[in-house]
Structures are given as C-alpha cells and as structure tokens.
Coordinates of C-alpha atoms and ligand atoms in Angstrom, one line a residue:
X19 CA -24.9 71.7 119.3
X20 CA -27.9 74.0 119.7
X21 CA -28.4 72.6 123.2
X22 CA -24.8 73.6 124.1
X23 CA -25.4 77.1 122.7
X24 CA -28.5 77.7 124.8
X25 CA -26.8 76.3 127.9
X26 CA -23.9 78.8 127.4
X27 CA -26.4 81.6 126.8
X28 CA -28.4 80.6 129.9
X29 CA -25.3 80.5 132.1
X30 CA -24.4 84.0 130.9
X31 CA -27.6 85.4 132.4
X32 CA -28.0 89.0 131.4
X33 CA -24.5 89.4 129.8
X34 CA -23.9 89.1 126.1
X35 CA -21.7 86.5 124.5
X36 CA -20.1 87.3 121.1
X37 CA -20.6 85.0 118.1
X38 CA -16.8 84.8 117.9
X39 CA -16.6 83.5 121.5
X40 CA -19.3 81.0 120.9
X41 CA -17.7 79.7 117.7
X42 CA -14.3 79.4 119.6
X43 CA -15.9 77.5 122.5
X44 CA -17.8 75.2 120.3
X45 CA -15.3 74.7 117.5
X46 CA -17.8 75.7 114.7
X47 CA -17.9 78.6 112.3
X48 CA -19.8 81.9 113.0
X49 CA -22.2 81.0 110.3
X50 CA -22.8 77.7 112.1
X51 CA -23.5 79.6 115.3
X52 CA -26.0 81.8 113.5
X53 CA -27.8 78.8 112.0
X54 CA -28.3 77.3 115.5
X55 CA -29.4 80.6 117.0
X56 CA -32.0 80.9 114.2
X57 CA -33.3 77.4 115.1
X58 CA -33.4 78.3 118.8
X59 CA -35.4 81.5 118.0
X60 CA -37.9 79.4 115.9
X61 CA -38.3 77.1 118.9
X62 CA -39.4 80.1 121.0
X63 CA -36.2 81.3 122.7
X64 CA -36.2 85.1 122.7
X65 CA -32.5 85.6 121.9
X66 CA -31.4 89.2 121.3
X67 CA -28.6 89.8 118.8
X68 CA -26.8 93.1 119.0
X69 CA -24.1 94.2 116.6
X70 CA -20.6 94.1 118.2
X71 CA -21.9 92.7 121.4
X72 CA -23.3 89.3 120.5
X73 CA -26.2 87.3 121.9
X74 CA -28.1 87.1 125.1
X75 CA -31.6 86.1 126.3
X76 CA -33.8 89.2 125.9
X77 CA -35.9 88.1 128.8
X78 CA -36.4 85.2 131.1
X79 CA -36.4 82.1 128.8
X80 CA -39.9 81.4 127.5
X81 CA -41.6 78.7 129.3
X82 CA -40.5 75.9 127.0
X83 CA -40.2 72.5 128.7
X84 CA -36.8 71.8 127.2
X85 CA -33.9 69.8 128.8
X86 CA -31.9 73.0 129.1
X87 CA -34.6 75.1 130.8
X88 CA -35.5 72.4 133.2
X89 CA -32.1 71.0 134.1
X90 CA -30.7 74.5 134.6
X91 CA -31.5 74.4 138.3
X92 CA -32.5 70.8 138.9
X93 CA -31.3 69.1 142.1
X94 CA -32.0 65.5 141.3
X95 CA -29.5 62.7 140.9
X96 CA -31.2 60.7 138.1
X97 CA -34.8 61.7 137.7
X98 CA -35.1 64.1 134.7
X99 CA -31.3 64.0 134.0
X100 CA -32.3 62.9 130.5
X101 CA -35.2 64.8 129.1
X102 CA -36.7 64.1 125.7
X103 CA -38.7 67.1 124.5
X104 CA -41.2 67.1 121.6
X105 CA -43.3 69.9 120.1
X106 CA -46.0 67.3 119.4
X107 CA -46.5 63.6 119.9
X108 CA -49.4 61.1 120.1
X109 CA -48.9 60.3 123.8
X110 CA -45.9 60.7 126.0
X111 CA -46.9 57.5 127.8
X112 CA -47.0 55.5 124.6
X113 CA -43.7 56.8 123.4
X114 CA -42.1 56.2 126.8
X115 CA -43.3 52.5 126.7
X116 CA -41.7 52.1 123.2
X117 CA -38.3 53.3 124.3
X118 CA -38.3 52.2 127.9
X119 CA -36.0 49.2 127.4
X120 CA -33.2 51.2 126.0
X121 CA -33.4 54.3 128.1
X122 CA -32.0 54.9 131.6
X123 CA -34.0 55.0 134.8
X124 CA -35.5 58.4 135.4
X125 CA -35.7 59.5 131.7
X126 CA -38.5 62.0 131.2
X127 CA -40.5 62.5 128.0
X128 CA -42.3 65.8 127.7
X129 CA -44.3 67.2 124.8
X130 CA -45.8 70.6 124.2
X131 CA -48.8 68.9 122.7
X132 CA -50.3 65.4 122.6
X133 CA -52.6 64.4 119.8
X134 CA -53.8 61.2 121.5
X135 CA -53.4 62.0 125.2
X136 CA -54.7 59.1 127.4
X137 CA -56.5 59.3 130.7
X138 CA -57.4 56.5 133.1
X139 CA -60.0 53.9 132.1
X140 CA -59.6 54.5 128.4
X141 CA -60.6 58.1 128.6
X142 CA -59.1 60.9 126.4
X143 CA -56.8 63.5 128.0
X144 CA -57.0 66.9 126.3
X145 CA -53.5 68.1 125.8
X146 CA -53.4 71.3 123.7
X147 CA -50.1 72.9 122.6
X148 CA -48.3 74.8 125.4
X149 CA -51.4 74.7 127.6
X150 CA -50.1 72.3 130.2
X151 CA -47.5 69.8 131.3
X152 CA -47.8 66.5 129.5
X153 CA -45.0 64.3 130.7
X154 CA -44.0 60.7 131.4
X155 CA -41.2 59.3 133.6
X156 CA -39.6 56.0 132.8
X157 CA -38.8 54.1 136.1
X158 CA -36.9 50.9 136.6
X159 CA -37.3 50.1 140.3
X160 CA -36.1 46.8 141.7
X161 CA -39.4 46.0 143.4
X162 CA -42.1 43.3 143.2
X163 CA -45.0 44.2 140.9
X164 CA -47.6 44.4 143.7
X165 CA -45.6 47.4 145.1
X166 CA -46.0 49.4 141.9
X167 CA -49.4 51.1 142.6
X168 CA -47.9 53.0 145.5
X169 CA -45.8 54.9 143.0
X170 CA -49.0 56.7 141.8
X171 CA -49.4 58.0 145.4
X172 CA -45.7 59.2 145.3
X173 CA -46.5 61.0 142.1
X174 CA -49.6 62.6 143.6
X175 CA -47.7 63.6 146.7
X176 CA -44.9 65.2 144.7
X177 CA -47.3 67.2 142.4
X178 CA -49.2 68.5 145.4
X179 CA -46.0 69.3 147.3
X180 CA -44.5 71.0 144.2
X181 CA -47.5 73.2 143.6
X182 CA -47.8 74.1 147.3
X183 CA -44.1 75.1 147.2
X184 CA -45.0 77.5 144.4
X185 CA -47.9 79.0 146.4
X186 CA -50.8 77.0 144.8
X187 CA -52.9 75.3 147.5
X188 CA -53.9 71.9 145.9
X189 CA -55.3 68.7 147.4
X190 CA -55.1 65.0 146.4
X191 CA -58.3 63.1 145.5
X192 CA -57.0 59.6 146.2
X193 CA -55.5 58.0 144.3
X194 CA -54.5 60.0 141.3
X195 CA -56.3 63.3 140.8
X196 CA -55.0 66.7 142.0
X197 CA -57.6 69.2 142.9
X198 CA -57.7 73.0 143.0
X199 CA -60.8 74.9 144.2
X200 CA -62.9 71.6 144.0
X201 CA -62.0 70.9 140.4
X202 CA -59.4 68.7 138.8
X203 CA -56.2 70.3 137.5
X204 CA -54.0 67.2 137.2
X205 CA -54.2 63.4 136.7
X206 CA -51.8 60.5 136.8
X207 CA -51.7 57.5 134.6
X208 CA -49.3 54.7 135.8
X209 CA -48.6 51.9 133.4
X210 CA -46.7 48.8 134.4
X211 CA -44.7 46.3 132.5
X212 CA -43.8 43.3 134.7
X213 CA -43.2 39.6 135.0
X214 CA -44.7 37.7 138.0
X215 CA -41.8 38.4 140.3
X216 CA -40.3 41.6 138.9
X217 CA -41.0 45.0 137.4
X218 CA -39.5 45.6 133.9
X219 CA -40.4 49.2 133.9
X220 CA -43.1 51.6 135.0
X221 CA -44.3 54.6 132.9
X222 CA -45.6 57.3 135.1
X223 CA -47.7 59.8 133.2
X224 CA -48.6 63.2 134.6
X225 CA -50.9 65.7 133.0
X226 CA -51.3 69.2 134.5
X227 CA -53.6 71.8 133.1
X228 CA -51.6 75.1 133.4
X229 CA -52.8 77.7 130.9
X230 CA -56.1 76.1 129.5
X231 CA -58.9 78.7 129.7
X232 CA -61.6 76.8 128.0
X233 CA -62.7 73.2 128.6
X234 CA -65.0 71.1 126.5
X235 CA -68.6 70.9 127.6
X236 CA -68.3 67.3 129.0
X237 CA -65.5 68.3 131.4
X238 CA -66.0 72.1 132.1
X239 CA -67.8 71.4 135.4
X240 CA -65.1 69.2 136.8
X241 CA -61.8 70.4 135.2
X242 CA -59.8 73.6 135.6
X243 CA -56.3 75.0 135.2
X244 CA -53.8 77.0 137.2
X245 CA -54.3 80.1 135.0
X246 CA -58.1 79.8 135.1
X247 CA -57.9 79.9 138.9
X248 CA -55.6 82.9 138.8
X249 CA -52.2 81.2 139.4
X250 CA -49.7 82.3 136.7
X251 CA -47.0 79.8 137.5
X252 CA -44.2 78.9 135.1
X253 CA -44.4 75.4 133.7
X254 CA -40.6 75.0 133.9
X255 CA -40.7 75.8 137.7
X256 CA -43.5 73.3 138.2
X257 CA -41.7 70.5 136.4
X258 CA -38.4 71.1 138.2
X259 CA -40.2 71.1 141.6
X260 CA -42.1 67.9 140.8
X261 CA -38.9 66.1 139.7
X262 CA -37.1 67.2 142.9
X263 CA -40.0 66.2 145.2
X264 CA -40.6 63.0 143.3
X265 CA -37.0 61.8 143.5
X266 CA -36.8 62.2 147.2
X267 CA -40.0 60.3 147.9
X268 CA -39.3 57.7 145.2
X269 CA -35.8 56.9 146.6
X270 CA -37.3 56.6 150.1
X271 CA -39.7 54.0 148.8
X272 CA -37.7 51.9 146.4
X273 CA -34.3 52.0 148.2
X274 CA -35.2 52.5 151.9
X275 CA -38.6 50.8 151.8
X276 CA -40.1 53.8 153.5
X277 CA -43.6 55.1 152.7
X278 CA -43.9 57.4 155.7
X279 CA -43.3 60.8 154.0
X280 CA -45.6 60.0 151.1
X281 CA -48.4 58.8 153.3
X282 CA -48.0 61.9 155.5
X283 CA -48.4 64.2 152.5
X284 CA -51.3 62.1 151.1
X285 CA -53.2 62.4 154.4
X286 CA -52.3 66.0 155.1
X287 CA -53.4 67.2 151.6
X288 CA -56.3 64.8 151.2
X289 CA -59.4 66.2 149.5
X290 CA -61.6 63.3 150.8
X291 CA -60.5 62.1 154.2
X292 CA -63.3 62.8 156.7
X293 CA -65.9 63.3 153.9
X294 CA -68.8 61.4 152.6
X295 CA -68.1 60.2 149.0
X296 CA -69.5 58.0 146.3
X297 CA -67.5 54.9 145.2
X298 CA -68.2 54.2 141.6
X299 CA -67.5 50.7 140.3
X300 CA -68.9 50.1 136.8
X301 CA -72.7 50.8 137.2
X302 CA -72.6 50.6 141.0
X303 CA -72.6 53.7 143.1
X304 CA -72.2 53.4 146.9
X305 CA -72.1 56.2 149.5
X306 CA -69.4 55.7 152.1
X307 CA -67.5 57.8 154.6
X308 CA -63.8 58.1 153.9
X309 CA -61.8 57.5 157.0
X310 CA -58.1 57.2 156.1
X311 CA -55.4 56.0 153.8
X312 CA -53.7 52.9 155.4
X313 CA -50.0 51.9 155.4
X314 CA -50.4 50.1 152.0
X315 CA -51.8 53.3 150.5
X316 CA -55.3 51.8 150.3
X317 CA -58.4 53.9 151.1
X318 CA -60.3 52.9 154.3
X319 CA -64.0 53.7 154.2
X320 CA -67.0 53.1 156.4
X321 CA -70.1 51.7 154.6
X322 CA -73.7 52.7 155.4
X323 CA -74.0 49.5 157.5
X324 CA -71.0 50.7 159.5
X325 CA -68.7 48.0 158.3
X326 CA -65.2 49.1 157.4
X327 CA -63.8 48.3 153.9
X328 CA -60.3 48.7 152.3
X329 CA -60.3 49.9 148.7
X330 CA -57.3 49.4 146.4
X331 CA -56.4 52.0 143.9
X332 CA -57.3 51.3 140.3
X333 CA -60.4 49.4 141.4
X334 CA -62.8 52.3 141.5
X335 CA -63.5 56.0 140.9
X336 CA -64.4 58.4 143.6
X337 CA -66.9 61.3 143.5
X338 CA -68.0 63.9 146.1
X339 CA -71.5 63.9 147.3
X340 CA -72.1 67.4 145.9
X341 CA -69.8 67.5 142.9
X342 CA -66.4 66.3 141.8
X343 CA -65.0 66.2 145.3
Ligands
BTN101 C1 -56.3 60.7 134.4 O1 -56.6 61.5 135.2 O2 -57.2 60.1 133.8 C2 -54.9 60.5 134.0 C3 -54.4 61.5 133.0 C4 -52.9 61.3 132.6 C5 -52.5 62.2 131.5 C6 -51.1 62.2 131.2 S1 -50.5 63.5 130.1 C7 -49.0 62.7 129.9 C8 -49.2 61.2 129.9 N1 -49.4 60.8 128.5 C9 -50.7 60.4 128.3 O3 -51.1 60.0 127.2 N2 -51.3 60.4 129.5 C10 -50.5 60.9 130.6

C-alpha cells in the first residue's frame, strides 16, 4: 500500500494530493493514509503535509534505491521490473542465490547496507549504509555454462556506459573492475549455478562506491568513490542507467548471440589495452603487454619472450606497472 502511495505522490510531481483523494483512490481510511505516510517519512522520503492541501514531495525524492524511485523512469522490459530493496542485509548476492529459483528473470536485489559484502577471490567488500550501490541481478539465460563469464563483461560495459552517460569518465580494467582516475570505483562478482549443459541461474553482483569519503588503510591507495573524485551523481540515476544499458547488451548476447556492442565498449573504454601490466596468479607475477580483448572476451597479451597468450577471465588478477592500473 505504501508503495502505491509513493507512486501516486511521485506522479503528481510538484502538485499536492489531498488525504481524502488518496484514501478514495486506495480504498483505505485517512488514518490509514497517514500511517503509511509516516512510514514513508521514516524511510527517508521528504513528504510535505500542508493543512487543507494535502501531501507532496518537498524536494526531489531522496536518493533511496527503492522500487518506486528506480522504476519511475526505467525503460527496460524485464531487467529491474521487480526490485527488492533492503535497508540492510548480509550480502545481496547471497540473498539473490537463496531466492533465485522462485523469482523471475531480471529480479534486482538492492540494499542500502551490506554487513558481509563479498568481493572476488573471497575478499571482503566494504558496503556502508547509503554510501554506494550494492545490488545483484538474478538472470536465467538459456545458454550453455561456458558462455556465462561473458556476462561479467556485459555488466562492466553497462556500468561504464551508464556512468559516461552521466558525465563520469570511467574505464574498464578487464574483466571486472571499473576505474576512475586510476583507482577502482566499482567491482563485479558473477556467481553461477549450472548443470553440465545448462545454466540454472546467474547472480550478477555489482558494487559501486558513490559517496564513500574514507577508505580503510589497506585499500585507500587503490579505491575511490564518485563523490571523492568530485562527481555528485544520484544513485537512482546510476542504477536506472545501468539497468537500461545492461538489458540492451544482455538481450543482444543471450537472444541474438551478438557480442559486438559489448566488445566495442570494452575495447573503447579499456584501461589496460596497449599498456604493460602484471598478471598475478597466486604467487606468480608476470609482466606482459596487453594487446586486445578477443571475440570470446578473453585478454590477449604478449609475453616478454614475444609469444602471445590468451587469458580467460577469473583465472588471474591484473595490476598496472606503476599502481593499480
Ligand atoms: C570485486 O571487485 O571484488 C567484486 C565486488 C562485488 C561487490 C558486490 S556489492 C553487491 C554484491 N553483493 C556482494 O556481496 N558482492 C557484490
């Protein structure tokens, strides 16, 4: 019910809607309307109540990552049409995996805070309340499991495209980091549930540092946020843009078997193509020159002995010669 109320208020824009009108439209008492308005205010919506006029949003809705705020202007067919929003949760990826079987393709889980946010290779992902975008998308593509890793590249391409649409010039550090001013602002964690011949579901986790101003000592040299770099962008606008961009590239891949646009974006916005980089694999560290991303989405590198090698995502980590990139 409160979701319906905020939707009506959002649609009214700057105009007031009376308590009486709301109670008529929704078939509940005025006291019931007031109770829901109170809850919405507690959730962070800045709703103004004026005697004899009614209710309206006092300012642009706060940047809460709720279904109503995101879906208000969303252009997708199925990605993000169902959004489950939490104030806090252990990990959106873990929750998405638990509910994946019973939820529809494209369901998005977002939390304002994660208490056990997970990064790649068993690392921790710092996810403080309201500081960033911590979200997971449940996907049920009809593809063979070996085709799943490419979806990480689609996610990277859509984050970079979305941020560039909003005026933030970011790059992709293949395969799953997004870079701003040589530091990481976003990472992707793709988890697959599959049988030998078919994918059951994929949970695509995205973490984006938006408002974080301080990072712990272990990561402060390699991590940053949009606000820290001077970009005050709304989290709702970012999520909406990502979902729009992601759906387009995802449908191209899983329905039309086309990787063209994703590869184009990954190459055009690459932070490492043409550069000398280190490939880290366990305790091994090898300097190579990064040449390209091939049709399979794998990295093509030239070794010191001039031989060419193809690297699959998930196999290794990449570092720049001078720093993180
Ligand atoms: C990485 O760069 O190591 C990947 C980070 C992925 C973090 C996101 S935040 C939302 C989702 N839930 C998690 O627990 N992790 C991913």
